[in-house]
mmCIF file of C-alpha atoms in Angstrom:
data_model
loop_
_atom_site.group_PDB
_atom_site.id
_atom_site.type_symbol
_atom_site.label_atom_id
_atom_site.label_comp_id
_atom_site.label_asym_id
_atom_site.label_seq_id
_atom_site.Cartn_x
_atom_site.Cartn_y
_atom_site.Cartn_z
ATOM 1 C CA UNK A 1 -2.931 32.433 10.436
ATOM 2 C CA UNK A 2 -3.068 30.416 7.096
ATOM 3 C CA UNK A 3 -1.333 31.145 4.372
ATOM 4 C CA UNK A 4 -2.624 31.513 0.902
ATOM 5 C CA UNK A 5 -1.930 28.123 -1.415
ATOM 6 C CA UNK A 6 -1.612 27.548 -4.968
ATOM 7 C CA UNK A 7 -3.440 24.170 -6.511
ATOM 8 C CA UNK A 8 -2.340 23.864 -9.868
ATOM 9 C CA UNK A 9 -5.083 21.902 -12.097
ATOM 10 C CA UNK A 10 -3.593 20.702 -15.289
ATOM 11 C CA UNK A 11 -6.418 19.111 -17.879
ATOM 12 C CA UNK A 12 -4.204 16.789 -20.015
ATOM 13 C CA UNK A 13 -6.003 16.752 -22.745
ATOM 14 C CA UNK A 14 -7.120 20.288 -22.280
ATOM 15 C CA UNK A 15 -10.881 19.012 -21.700
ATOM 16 C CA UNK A 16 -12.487 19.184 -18.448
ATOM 17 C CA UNK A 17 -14.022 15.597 -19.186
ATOM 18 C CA UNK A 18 -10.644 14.459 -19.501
ATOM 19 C CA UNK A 19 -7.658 13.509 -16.963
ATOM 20 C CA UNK A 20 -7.151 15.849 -14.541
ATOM 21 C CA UNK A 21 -3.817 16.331 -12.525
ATOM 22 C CA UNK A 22 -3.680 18.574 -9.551
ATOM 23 C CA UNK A 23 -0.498 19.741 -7.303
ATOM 24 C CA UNK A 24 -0.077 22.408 -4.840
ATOM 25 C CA UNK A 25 2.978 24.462 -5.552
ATOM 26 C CA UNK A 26 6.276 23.328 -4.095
ATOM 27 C CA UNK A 27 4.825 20.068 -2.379
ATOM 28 C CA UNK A 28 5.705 16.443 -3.532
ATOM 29 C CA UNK A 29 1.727 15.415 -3.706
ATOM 30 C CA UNK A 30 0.071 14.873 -6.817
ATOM 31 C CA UNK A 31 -3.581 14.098 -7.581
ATOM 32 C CA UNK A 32 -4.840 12.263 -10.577
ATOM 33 C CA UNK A 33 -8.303 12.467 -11.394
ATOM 34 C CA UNK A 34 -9.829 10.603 -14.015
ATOM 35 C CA UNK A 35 -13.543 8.910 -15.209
ATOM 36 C CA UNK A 36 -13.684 4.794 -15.047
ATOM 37 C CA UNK A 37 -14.698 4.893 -19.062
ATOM 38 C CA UNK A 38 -10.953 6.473 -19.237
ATOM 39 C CA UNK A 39 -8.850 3.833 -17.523
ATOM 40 C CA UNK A 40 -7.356 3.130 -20.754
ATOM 41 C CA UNK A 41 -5.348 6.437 -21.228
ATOM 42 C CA UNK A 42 -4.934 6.282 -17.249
ATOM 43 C CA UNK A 43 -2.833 3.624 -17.942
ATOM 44 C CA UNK A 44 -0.078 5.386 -19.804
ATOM 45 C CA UNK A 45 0.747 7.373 -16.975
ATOM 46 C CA UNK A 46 3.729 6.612 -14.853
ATOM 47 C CA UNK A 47 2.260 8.145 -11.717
ATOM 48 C CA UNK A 48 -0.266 5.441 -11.970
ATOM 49 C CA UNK A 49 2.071 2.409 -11.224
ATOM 50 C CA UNK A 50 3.351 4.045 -8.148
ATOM 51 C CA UNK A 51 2.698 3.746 -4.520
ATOM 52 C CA UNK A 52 -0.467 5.738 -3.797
ATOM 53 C CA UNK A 53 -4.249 6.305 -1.952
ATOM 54 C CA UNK A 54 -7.148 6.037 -4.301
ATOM 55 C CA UNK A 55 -10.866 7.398 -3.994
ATOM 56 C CA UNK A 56 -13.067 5.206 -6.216
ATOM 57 C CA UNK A 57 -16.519 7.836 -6.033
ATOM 58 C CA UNK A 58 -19.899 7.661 -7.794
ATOM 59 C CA UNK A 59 -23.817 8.823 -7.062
ATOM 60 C CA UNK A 60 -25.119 7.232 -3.996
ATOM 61 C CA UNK A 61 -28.732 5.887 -5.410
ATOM 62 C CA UNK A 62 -30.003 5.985 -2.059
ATOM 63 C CA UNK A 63 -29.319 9.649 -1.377
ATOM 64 C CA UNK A 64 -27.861 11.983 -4.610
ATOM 65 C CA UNK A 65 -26.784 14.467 -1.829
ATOM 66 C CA UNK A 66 -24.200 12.307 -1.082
ATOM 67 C CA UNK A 67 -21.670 10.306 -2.587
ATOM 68 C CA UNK A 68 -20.833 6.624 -2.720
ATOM 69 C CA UNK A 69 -17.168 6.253 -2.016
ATOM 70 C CA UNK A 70 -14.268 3.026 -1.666
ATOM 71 C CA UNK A 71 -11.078 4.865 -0.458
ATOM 72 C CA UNK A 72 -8.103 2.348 -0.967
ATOM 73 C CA UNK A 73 -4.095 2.144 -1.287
ATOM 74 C CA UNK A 74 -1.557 0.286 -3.445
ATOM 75 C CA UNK A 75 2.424 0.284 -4.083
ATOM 76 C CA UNK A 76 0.953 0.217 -7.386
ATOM 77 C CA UNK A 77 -2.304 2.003 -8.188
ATOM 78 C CA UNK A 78 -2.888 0.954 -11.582
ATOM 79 C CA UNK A 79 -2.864 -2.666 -10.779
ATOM 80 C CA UNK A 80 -5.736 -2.180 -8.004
ATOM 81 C CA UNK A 81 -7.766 0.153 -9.608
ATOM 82 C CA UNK A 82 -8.234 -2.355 -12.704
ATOM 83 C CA UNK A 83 -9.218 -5.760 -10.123
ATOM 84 C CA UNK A 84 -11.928 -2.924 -8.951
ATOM 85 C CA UNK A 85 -12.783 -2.231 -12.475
ATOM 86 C CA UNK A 86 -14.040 -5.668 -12.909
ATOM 87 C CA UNK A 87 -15.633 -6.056 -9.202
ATOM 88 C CA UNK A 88 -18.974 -6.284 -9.931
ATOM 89 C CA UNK A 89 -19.242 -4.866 -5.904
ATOM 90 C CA UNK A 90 -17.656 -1.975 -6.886
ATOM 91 C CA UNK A 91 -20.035 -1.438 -10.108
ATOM 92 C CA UNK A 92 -21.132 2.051 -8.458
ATOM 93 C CA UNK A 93 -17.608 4.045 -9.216
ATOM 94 C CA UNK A 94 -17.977 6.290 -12.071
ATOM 95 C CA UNK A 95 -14.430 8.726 -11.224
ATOM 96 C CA UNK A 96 -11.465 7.892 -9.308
ATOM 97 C CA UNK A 97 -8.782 10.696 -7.413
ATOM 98 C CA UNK A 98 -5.228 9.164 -6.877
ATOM 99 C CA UNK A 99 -2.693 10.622 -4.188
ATOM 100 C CA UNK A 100 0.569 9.965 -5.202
ATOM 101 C CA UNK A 101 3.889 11.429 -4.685
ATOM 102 C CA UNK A 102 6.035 13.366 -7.043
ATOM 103 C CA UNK A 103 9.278 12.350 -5.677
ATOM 104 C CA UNK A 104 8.440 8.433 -4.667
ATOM 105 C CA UNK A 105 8.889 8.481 -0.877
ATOM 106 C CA UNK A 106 5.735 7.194 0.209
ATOM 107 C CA UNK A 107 6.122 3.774 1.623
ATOM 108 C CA UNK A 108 3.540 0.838 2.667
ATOM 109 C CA UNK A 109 3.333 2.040 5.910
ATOM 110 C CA UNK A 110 2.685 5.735 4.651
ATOM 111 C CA UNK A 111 -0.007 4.570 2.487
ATOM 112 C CA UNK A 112 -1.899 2.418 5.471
ATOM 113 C CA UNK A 113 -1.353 5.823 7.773
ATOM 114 C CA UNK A 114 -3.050 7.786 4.813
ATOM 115 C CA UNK A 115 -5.940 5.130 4.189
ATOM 116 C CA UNK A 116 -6.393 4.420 7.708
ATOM 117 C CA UNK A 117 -7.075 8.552 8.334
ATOM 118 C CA UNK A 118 -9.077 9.163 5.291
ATOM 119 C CA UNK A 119 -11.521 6.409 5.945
ATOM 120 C CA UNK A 120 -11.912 7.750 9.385
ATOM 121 C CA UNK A 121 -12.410 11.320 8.672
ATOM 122 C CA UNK A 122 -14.980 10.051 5.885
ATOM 123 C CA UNK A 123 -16.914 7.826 8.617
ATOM 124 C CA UNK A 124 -16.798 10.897 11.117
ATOM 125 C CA UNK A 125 -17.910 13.424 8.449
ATOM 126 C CA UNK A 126 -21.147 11.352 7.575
ATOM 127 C CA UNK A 127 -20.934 13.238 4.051
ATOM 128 C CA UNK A 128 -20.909 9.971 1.903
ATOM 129 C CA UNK A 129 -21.835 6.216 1.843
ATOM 130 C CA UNK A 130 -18.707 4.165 2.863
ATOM 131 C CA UNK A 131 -18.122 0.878 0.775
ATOM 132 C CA UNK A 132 -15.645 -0.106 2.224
ATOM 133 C CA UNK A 133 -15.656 -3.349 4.429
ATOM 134 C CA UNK A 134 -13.178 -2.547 7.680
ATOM 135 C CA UNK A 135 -11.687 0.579 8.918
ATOM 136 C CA UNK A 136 -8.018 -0.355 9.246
ATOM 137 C CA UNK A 137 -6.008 0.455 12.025
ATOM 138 C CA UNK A 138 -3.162 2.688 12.110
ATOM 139 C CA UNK A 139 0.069 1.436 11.321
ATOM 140 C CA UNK A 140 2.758 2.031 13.813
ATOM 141 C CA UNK A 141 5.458 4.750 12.596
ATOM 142 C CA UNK A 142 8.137 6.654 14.126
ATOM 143 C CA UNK A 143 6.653 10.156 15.030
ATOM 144 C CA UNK A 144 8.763 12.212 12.243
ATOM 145 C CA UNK A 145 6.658 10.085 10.006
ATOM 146 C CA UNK A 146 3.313 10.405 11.449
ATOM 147 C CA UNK A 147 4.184 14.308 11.194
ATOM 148 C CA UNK A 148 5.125 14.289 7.615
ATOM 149 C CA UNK A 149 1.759 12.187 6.760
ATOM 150 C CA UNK A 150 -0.323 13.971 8.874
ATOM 151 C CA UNK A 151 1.013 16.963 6.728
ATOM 152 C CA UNK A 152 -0.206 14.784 4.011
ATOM 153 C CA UNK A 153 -3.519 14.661 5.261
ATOM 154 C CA UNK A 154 -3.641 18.062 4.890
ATOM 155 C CA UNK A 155 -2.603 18.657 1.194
ATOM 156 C CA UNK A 156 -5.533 15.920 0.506
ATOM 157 C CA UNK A 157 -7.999 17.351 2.670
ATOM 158 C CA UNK A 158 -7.444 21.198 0.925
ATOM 159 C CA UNK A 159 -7.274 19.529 -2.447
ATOM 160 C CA UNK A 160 -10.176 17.043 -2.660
ATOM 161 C CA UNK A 161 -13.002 20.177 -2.138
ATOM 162 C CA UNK A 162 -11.371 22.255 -4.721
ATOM 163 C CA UNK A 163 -11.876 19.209 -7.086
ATOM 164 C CA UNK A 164 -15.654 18.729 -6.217
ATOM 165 C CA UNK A 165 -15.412 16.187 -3.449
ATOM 166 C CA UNK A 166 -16.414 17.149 0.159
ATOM 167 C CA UNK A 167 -16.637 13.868 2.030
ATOM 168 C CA UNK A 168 -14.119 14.457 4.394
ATOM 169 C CA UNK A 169 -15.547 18.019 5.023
ATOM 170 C CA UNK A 170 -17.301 17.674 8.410
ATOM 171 C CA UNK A 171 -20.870 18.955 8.033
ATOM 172 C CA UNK A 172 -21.248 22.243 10.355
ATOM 173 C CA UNK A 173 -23.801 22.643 13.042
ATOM 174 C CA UNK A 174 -25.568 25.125 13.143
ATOM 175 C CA UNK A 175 -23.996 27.187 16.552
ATOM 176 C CA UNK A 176 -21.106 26.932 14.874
ATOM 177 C CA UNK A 177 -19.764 30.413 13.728
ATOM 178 C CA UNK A 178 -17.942 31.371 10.399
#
């Protein structure tokens, strides 16, 4: 049976226009959530230059029931998200969510698992249009590893709905029961 979870949502600035940090209580994940035009406060925060996963998410013109979504990783977040900033192929972003971790133990290899598995739930959920190019493979890791990420996985994939972003929510059918 699950358990009941706490998501803390912190407004920085105390505006929900603003920055946005969310944790759940007692975990080491922390998302950031900020708009593109804000990059410039995003940038004096130290989660920013760490090792993370990124969404990069704006209005799919095509279809506004869906979103248009990049989802990347760095060992330092800030310095991707502003070569994206100026990618004129990446002009459709308009927010970006950043995973991070509280206590800095998320290495390369974590950050490939993490990518690797968000881009395939996304693909398999066929919520939003994908721009990204490849769907990486998984990195090899030693199974305590793939354990703790996968447990990851699932502090990202409770969190990103209760911040407004479903495309890694598979879409029911309808026989299936509530």
């Amino acid at each position: 049976m699950a358990r009941g979870q706490t998501i803390r949502l912190f407004l920085v600035d105390g505006t929900p226009n603003g920055i946005w940090t969310a944790e759940i209580m007692g975990k080491t994940i922390r998302a950031t959530v900020v708009s593109r035009n804000q990059l410039d406060v995003l940038a004096l925060r130290t989660e920013i230059q760490k090792t993370g996963v990124y969404v990069l998410a704006g209005l799919n013109p095509k279809n506004p029931l869906q979103q248009s979504i990049y989802i990347g990783q760095s060992e330092n977040v800030w310095n991707r998200l502003t070569q994206h900033d100026g990618d004129d192929k990446k002009d459709f972003w308009t927010r970006t969510v950043i995973f991070s971790s509280a206590d800095a133990n998320l290495t390369k290899s974590h950050i490939l698992y993490l990518e690797s598995r968000l881009i395939d739930l996304a693909l398999n959920s066929g919520r939003a249009d994908m721009k990204n190019g490849n769907s990486p493979n998984l990195p090899k890791l030693p199974e305590p590893d793939i354990a703790h990420m996968e447990e990851w996985l699932d502090w990202i994939k409770l969190i990103l709905p209760v911040i407004g972003y479903n495309f890694i929510v598979p879409i029911p059918n309808a026989s299936d029961k509530t």
